[in-house]
CSV table of C-alpha atoms and ligand atoms in Angstrom, one decimal:
chain,number,residue,atom,x,y,z
T,1,MET,CA,107.9,100.5,122.2
T,2,ASP,CA,107.7,98.5,118.9
T,3,ILE,CA,106.0,99.6,115.8
T,4,LEU,CA,106.1,98.2,112.0
T,5,ALA,CA,107.0,99.4,108.8
T,6,PRO,CA,105.9,97.4,105.8
T,7,ALA,CA,106.8,97.4,102.5
T,8,LYS,CA,105.1,99.0,98.8
T,9,ILE,CA,104.5,98.0,96.4
T,10,ASN,CA,103.7,100.4,93.1
T,11,LEU,CA,100.0,99.1,91.6
T,12,THR,CA,100.3,102.4,88.7
T,13,LEU,CA,103.9,104.7,89.1
T,14,ARG,CA,104.0,107.1,85.2
T,15,ILE,CA,105.9,109.7,85.5
T,16,LEU,CA,104.5,112.9,84.5
T,17,GLY,CA,108.4,114.4,83.3
T,18,LYS,CA,111.7,115.5,84.7
T,19,ARG,CA,111.2,118.6,87.2
T,20,ALA,CA,113.9,121.5,86.4
T,21,ASP,CA,115.1,120.9,90.3
T,22,GLY,CA,116.1,117.6,88.8
T,23,TYR,CA,113.0,114.9,90.6
T,24,HIS,CA,110.6,113.3,88.4
T,25,GLU,CA,107.0,113.9,89.3
T,26,LEU,CA,104.9,111.5,89.7
T,27,GLU,CA,101.9,110.0,89.6
T,28,SER,CA,101.3,106.5,91.6
T,29,VAL,CA,98.6,104.4,93.2
T,30,MET,CA,100.7,102.4,96.6
T,31,GLN,CA,99.4,100.3,98.7
T,32,MET,CA,101.3,98.4,101.9
T,33,LEU,CA,102.3,94.7,101.7
T,34,THR,CA,102.5,92.1,105.0
T,35,LEU,CA,106.1,92.2,104.7
T,36,ALA,CA,107.5,94.3,107.6
T,37,ASP,CA,110.8,95.3,109.3
T,38,ARG,CA,109.8,96.3,112.8
T,39,LEU,CA,112.4,98.9,115.0
T,40,THR,CA,112.2,98.8,118.6
T,41,ILE,CA,112.3,101.6,120.7
T,42,THR,CA,113.0,101.1,124.2
T,43,ASP,CA,115.0,104.3,126.5
T,44,ALA,CA,119.1,105.8,126.6
T,45,GLU,CA,120.6,109.0,127.7
T,46,THR,CA,121.5,109.2,123.9
T,47,LEU,CA,120.8,108.6,121.0
T,48,HIS,CA,121.4,105.1,119.9
T,49,PHE,CA,121.0,102.6,116.6
T,50,THR,CA,121.2,99.0,116.4
T,51,CYS,CA,121.1,96.7,114.0
T,52,SER,CA,119.7,92.7,112.8
T,53,ASP,CA,122.1,93.6,109.4
T,54,PRO,CA,125.7,95.1,111.3
T,55,ALA,CA,125.9,97.0,107.8
T,56,LEU,CA,123.0,99.2,107.7
T,57,ALA,CA,123.7,100.3,111.9
T,58,THR,CA,125.6,103.6,109.8
T,59,ALA,CA,124.5,107.2,111.5
T,60,GLU,CA,123.5,107.2,107.1
T,61,ASN,CA,120.2,105.2,107.9
T,62,LEU,CA,117.1,107.3,107.3
T,63,VAL,CA,115.7,105.9,111.0
T,64,VAL,CA,118.7,107.8,112.4
T,65,ARG,CA,118.6,110.8,110.7
T,66,ALA,CA,114.5,110.9,111.1
T,67,ALA,CA,115.1,110.5,115.0
T,68,LYS,CA,118.4,113.2,114.2
T,69,ARG,CA,115.3,115.2,112.5
T,70,LEU,CA,112.6,114.6,114.5
T,71,ARG,CA,115.2,115.8,118.6
T,72,LEU,CA,116.0,119.4,115.9
T,73,HIS,CA,112.3,120.6,115.4
T,74,SER,CA,111.8,119.6,118.8
T,75,ALA,CA,114.1,121.2,120.4
T,76,ILE,CA,114.2,118.3,122.8
T,77,PRO,CA,117.4,117.2,123.9
T,78,ARG,CA,115.7,113.5,124.3
T,79,GLY,CA,117.8,110.0,123.9
T,80,ALA,CA,116.6,106.1,122.9
T,81,HIS,CA,118.0,103.5,121.8
T,82,ILE,CA,116.2,102.2,118.6
T,83,HIS,CA,117.0,98.6,116.9
T,84,LEU,CA,116.6,97.9,113.8
T,85,ASP,CA,114.7,94.4,113.1
T,86,LYS,CA,114.9,94.4,108.8
T,87,VAL,CA,113.3,92.4,106.8
T,88,ILE,CA,112.4,93.9,104.0
T,89,PRO,CA,115.0,93.4,101.3
T,90,THR,CA,117.5,96.7,100.6
T,91,GLN,CA,117.7,98.8,96.6
T,92,ALA,CA,114.5,96.6,96.2
T,93,GLY,CA,112.2,99.3,94.7
T,94,LEU,CA,109.9,98.6,97.8
T,95,GLY,CA,110.6,101.2,100.5
T,96,GLY,CA,112.0,99.0,103.1
T,97,GLY,CA,114.5,102.3,104.3
T,98,SER,CA,111.0,105.2,103.7
T,99,SER,CA,109.4,103.3,105.6
T,100,ASP,CA,111.4,102.4,108.4
T,101,ALA,CA,111.9,106.2,108.6
T,102,ALA,CA,108.0,107.1,108.8
T,103,ALA,CA,108.0,105.2,111.7
T,104,ALA,CA,110.9,106.4,114.0
T,105,LEU,CA,109.0,109.9,113.3
T,106,LEU,CA,105.4,107.9,114.9
T,107,ALA,CA,107.7,105.8,117.4
T,108,LEU,CA,109.2,108.5,118.3
T,109,ASN,CA,106.9,111.0,118.3
T,110,GLU,CA,104.5,109.1,120.3
T,111,PHE,CA,108.0,107.5,123.2
T,112,TRP,CA,109.2,111.4,123.1
T,113,GLU,CA,105.7,112.1,124.0
T,114,LEU,CA,105.6,115.5,121.4
T,115,ARG,CA,102.4,115.5,119.9
T,116,LEU,CA,103.6,117.3,116.6
T,117,PRO,CA,100.7,116.9,114.3
T,118,MET,CA,100.5,114.6,111.0
T,119,GLU,CA,101.5,117.7,109.1
T,120,ALA,CA,104.6,118.3,111.1
T,121,LEU,CA,105.3,115.0,110.5
T,122,ALA,CA,104.6,115.1,106.8
T,123,GLY,CA,107.2,117.9,106.2
T,124,MET,CA,110.0,115.9,107.7
T,125,ALA,CA,108.6,112.7,106.2
T,126,ALA,CA,108.8,115.1,102.8
T,127,GLU,CA,112.4,116.3,103.3
T,128,LEU,CA,114.1,112.5,104.7
T,129,GLY,CA,113.1,111.2,100.7
T,130,SER,CA,110.2,110.6,98.0
T,131,ASP,CA,108.5,108.2,99.2
T,132,VAL,CA,108.8,108.5,103.5
T,133,PRO,CA,105.5,110.4,103.8
T,134,PHE,CA,103.3,107.7,102.5
T,135,PHE,CA,104.3,105.1,104.9
T,136,LEU,CA,102.6,107.9,107.4
T,137,ASP,CA,99.0,107.4,105.8
T,138,GLY,CA,98.7,104.2,103.8
T,139,PRO,CA,97.9,101.6,103.8
T,140,THR,CA,96.2,102.0,99.9
T,141,ALA,CA,97.7,105.6,98.6
T,142,VAL,CA,97.2,107.5,95.5
T,143,VAL,CA,100.8,109.4,95.4
T,144,ARG,CA,101.6,112.5,93.7
T,145,GLY,CA,104.2,115.8,93.3
T,146,ARG,CA,107.3,113.6,93.9
T,147,GLY,CA,105.6,111.6,96.3
T,148,GLU,CA,104.4,114.4,99.1
T,149,TYR,CA,100.9,114.9,97.9
T,150,ILE,CA,98.6,111.8,98.8
T,151,ALA,CA,95.5,111.0,99.1
T,152,PRO,CA,93.7,107.9,99.9
T,153,VAL,CA,92.0,105.1,98.5
T,154,ALA,CA,88.6,103.9,100.5
T,155,ARG,CA,89.9,100.5,101.6
T,156,ALA,CA,91.8,98.2,98.7
T,157,ALA,CA,89.6,94.8,99.3
T,158,GLU,CA,92.9,91.7,99.8
T,159,CYS,CA,94.9,90.3,97.9
T,160,HIS,CA,97.6,88.0,97.8
T,161,VAL,CA,101.2,88.8,95.7
T,162,VAL,CA,104.9,87.3,95.6
T,163,LEU,CA,107.4,89.0,95.9
T,164,ALA,CA,110.5,87.8,93.7
T,165,LYS,CA,114.0,89.7,94.0
T,166,PRO,CA,117.2,88.9,92.0
T,167,ALA,CA,121.1,88.8,93.9
T,168,THR,CA,121.9,92.1,92.1
T,169,GLY,CA,119.9,95.2,93.6
T,170,LEU,CA,118.8,98.3,92.1
T,171,SER,CA,120.0,102.0,92.4
T,172,THR,CA,116.6,104.2,92.2
T,173,ALA,CA,118.5,107.1,91.6
T,174,GLU,CA,120.7,105.7,88.2
T,175,VAL,CA,117.3,104.6,87.1
T,176,TYR,CA,115.4,107.8,87.3
T,177,ALA,CA,118.6,108.2,85.2
T,178,ARG,CA,118.2,106.2,82.9
T,179,LEU,CA,114.4,106.1,82.3
T,180,ALA,CA,115.6,110.4,80.3
T,181,ALA,CA,111.7,111.1,81.2
T,182,PRO,CA,111.1,114.6,78.6
T,183,PRO,CA,110.7,117.8,80.9
T,184,LEU,CA,107.5,118.5,82.4
T,185,PRO,CA,104.9,120.8,80.6
T,186,ALA,CA,105.0,124.2,81.8
T,187,THR,CA,100.9,123.5,81.6
T,188,GLY,CA,101.6,121.4,84.8
T,189,SER,CA,100.6,117.5,84.5
T,190,ALA,CA,97.8,116.3,82.5
T,191,VAL,CA,94.9,113.9,84.9
T,192,VAL,CA,96.7,109.6,84.8
T,193,PRO,CA,93.9,107.5,83.6
T,194,ALA,CA,95.8,104.1,85.1
T,195,THR,CA,95.4,105.7,88.4
T,196,GLU,CA,91.7,106.1,87.7
T,197,ALA,CA,91.2,102.3,86.5
T,198,MET,CA,93.6,100.4,89.6
T,199,VAL,CA,91.0,102.6,91.4
T,200,THR,CA,87.9,101.0,89.7
T,201,ALA,CA,89.9,98.0,89.4
T,202,LEU,CA,90.5,97.6,93.5
T,203,ALA,CA,87.1,98.6,94.0
T,204,SER,CA,86.2,95.4,92.9
T,205,GLY,CA,88.5,93.4,94.4
T,206,ASN,CA,88.9,91.0,91.2
T,207,PRO,CA,92.8,89.9,91.2
T,208,THR,CA,92.2,89.9,87.5
T,209,ALA,CA,91.0,93.5,87.5
T,210,ILE,CA,93.4,93.9,89.9
T,211,ALA,CA,96.3,92.7,87.2
T,212,ARG,CA,95.0,94.2,84.4
T,213,ALA,CA,95.0,97.3,85.3
T,214,LEU,CA,99.5,97.9,86.7
T,215,ILE,CA,101.5,99.4,84.3
T,216,ASN,CA,106.0,100.8,85.0
T,217,ASP,CA,107.1,103.5,82.9
T,218,MET,CA,110.0,102.6,84.9
T,219,GLN,CA,109.9,99.5,84.1
T,220,SER,CA,111.6,99.1,80.3
T,221,ALA,CA,114.8,101.0,82.3
T,222,ALA,CA,115.0,98.6,84.9
T,223,PHE,CA,114.8,95.1,82.4
T,224,ALA,CA,117.5,96.7,80.9
T,225,LEU,CA,119.7,97.7,83.2
T,226,LEU,CA,119.0,93.7,84.3
T,227,PRO,CA,118.2,91.9,82.1
T,228,GLU,CA,117.8,88.9,83.8
T,229,LEU,CA,114.5,90.1,85.7
T,230,ASP,CA,113.0,89.8,81.3
T,231,ARG,CA,113.7,85.3,82.7
T,232,LEU,CA,112.6,86.1,86.2
T,233,SER,CA,109.3,87.6,84.7
T,234,GLU,CA,108.5,84.7,82.6
T,235,ARG,CA,109.3,82.6,85.3
T,236,MET,CA,106.7,83.9,87.9
T,237,LEU,CA,104.1,84.3,84.9
T,238,GLN,CA,104.4,79.7,84.3
T,239,GLN,CA,104.3,80.1,88.7
T,240,GLY,CA,99.9,81.5,88.1
T,241,CYS,CA,100.9,84.6,88.3
T,242,LEU,CA,98.0,86.8,86.5
T,243,ALA,CA,100.5,89.4,85.7
T,244,VAL,CA,103.9,90.5,87.1
T,245,LEU,CA,105.7,93.9,87.4
T,246,LEU,CA,108.3,95.6,89.1
T,247,CYS,CA,107.9,96.8,92.5
T,248,GLY,CA,108.7,100.9,92.2
T,249,SER,CA,112.3,101.2,90.4
T,250,GLY,CA,113.1,98.3,91.5
T,251,SER,CA,114.6,95.3,92.0
T,252,THR,CA,111.6,93.5,92.8
T,253,LEU,CA,109.3,91.5,91.0
T,254,PHE,CA,105.8,91.5,92.3
T,255,GLY,CA,103.3,89.5,90.8
T,256,ILE,CA,98.6,89.5,91.8
T,257,CYS,CA,97.9,86.2,92.4
T,258,PRO,CA,94.5,84.4,92.0
T,259,ASN,CA,94.4,83.2,95.7
T,260,GLU,CA,96.5,82.0,98.4
T,261,ARG,CA,96.9,79.0,97.5
T,262,ILE,CA,99.0,80.1,94.1
T,263,ALA,CA,101.1,83.2,96.5
T,264,ARG,CA,102.7,80.0,98.6
T,265,HIS,CA,103.5,78.2,95.8
T,266,ALA,CA,104.8,80.1,93.1
T,267,ALA,CA,106.8,82.1,96.3
T,268,LEU,CA,108.6,78.1,96.7
T,269,ASP,CA,109.4,77.7,93.7
T,270,LEU,CA,110.9,80.5,92.5
T,271,THR,CA,113.7,79.6,95.1
T,272,ASN,CA,114.8,78.5,92.1
T,273,ASP,CA,115.5,81.2,90.2
T,274,SER,CA,115.9,84.1,92.9
T,275,PRO,CA,118.0,84.0,96.6
T,276,TRP,CA,114.7,86.4,97.7
T,277,THR,CA,111.0,85.5,97.5
T,278,TRP,CA,108.4,85.7,99.6
T,279,ALA,CA,104.6,85.8,98.9
T,280,GLY,CA,101.2,86.7,102.2
T,281,PRO,CA,98.1,89.4,101.0
T,282,TRP,CA,98.7,92.7,100.9
T,283,MET,CA,97.5,95.3,104.2
T,284,THR,CA,93.7,96.4,103.7
T,285,ALA,CA,94.2,98.1,108.3
T,286,ARG,CA,97.0,99.5,109.7
B,301,C5P,O1,114.3,111.5,97.8
B,301,C5P,P1,114.3,110.4,97.7
B,301,C5P,O2,115.6,110.2,98.2
B,301,C5P,O3,114.5,108.7,98.2
B,301,C5P,O4,115.7,110.1,95.4
B,301,C5P,C1,116.4,109.3,95.3
B,301,C5P,C2,116.6,109.5,93.6
B,301,C5P,O5,115.6,109.4,92.7
B,301,C5P,C3,116.6,111.4,93.5
B,301,C5P,O6,118.0,111.4,94.3
B,301,C5P,C4,116.2,111.2,92.0
B,301,C5P,O7,117.2,111.7,91.5
B,301,C5P,C5,115.2,110.2,91.8
B,301,C5P,N1,113.7,111.1,91.8
B,301,C5P,C6,113.1,111.0,91.4
B,301,C5P,N2,112.0,111.8,91.1
B,301,C5P,C7,111.2,111.0,92.5
B,301,C5P,C8,111.5,111.0,93.4
B,301,C5P,C9,113.3,110.4,92.6
B,301,C5P,O8,114.2,112.4,90.0
B,301,C5P,N3,109.7,112.0,92.0
């Protein structure tokens, strides 16, 4: 059995405050890309995991943790060989590890014929990581809480993006620590206008409107940790991007492009400034 694990970008990311448990309450419009890892599952007596990147083939990998969590929940001592073909860069803010975990939950639920409902998978997903629940859903959704509340957004028009990642990655925990966000107000979080603006822009399908509605509250903290992001962002704008934003907690930047030709051209030209680039449309249906 084969399953794709798509990358994501955050079209908006507002940090509402720091919670008592140390996590940050956020509101984000998340969008899947056509860039994806691939998981292949075959029969095996025990649980066995391999990866195209040997450095990631450890018991700590979220794919292994997802498989073990699912096996524990269902109390079925089944085995499987899971191979992960890694395409999405790590420490990139593209949600690759989280997406792999969600794909493992979805695929093994079928492969082991567990027939667990989505709510059960969503509970396990939230335990595995803040971004994992989104990847059970998508391709476009408003995400709230620390990532566990998902409200799908009606079909968004296709849009072409270009990605560029510096050689250095960023740790999510480190960027969050840099935010120095105020404690979450006791009254709870206010309605976030950025979300509404983005949902309206997505409905218009106009790349310029989408570009105007982009916002990421983690960007200045990431730029402070990795100053070369400033120059890379400038280069992307020079290449014809309508706007450039940090992907999640970084270190990848994405640019909204007016069309496919400009996105492809930018990805080629940016190879001089960045060791990893990608161009393509975002995902409009799963
Ligand atoms: O949930 P996950 O393990 O992906 O989060 C990694 C780290 O990022 C957490 O340990 C926490 O420091 C930070 N984080 C946060 N608020 C969130 C999500 C993550 O502070 N909503």
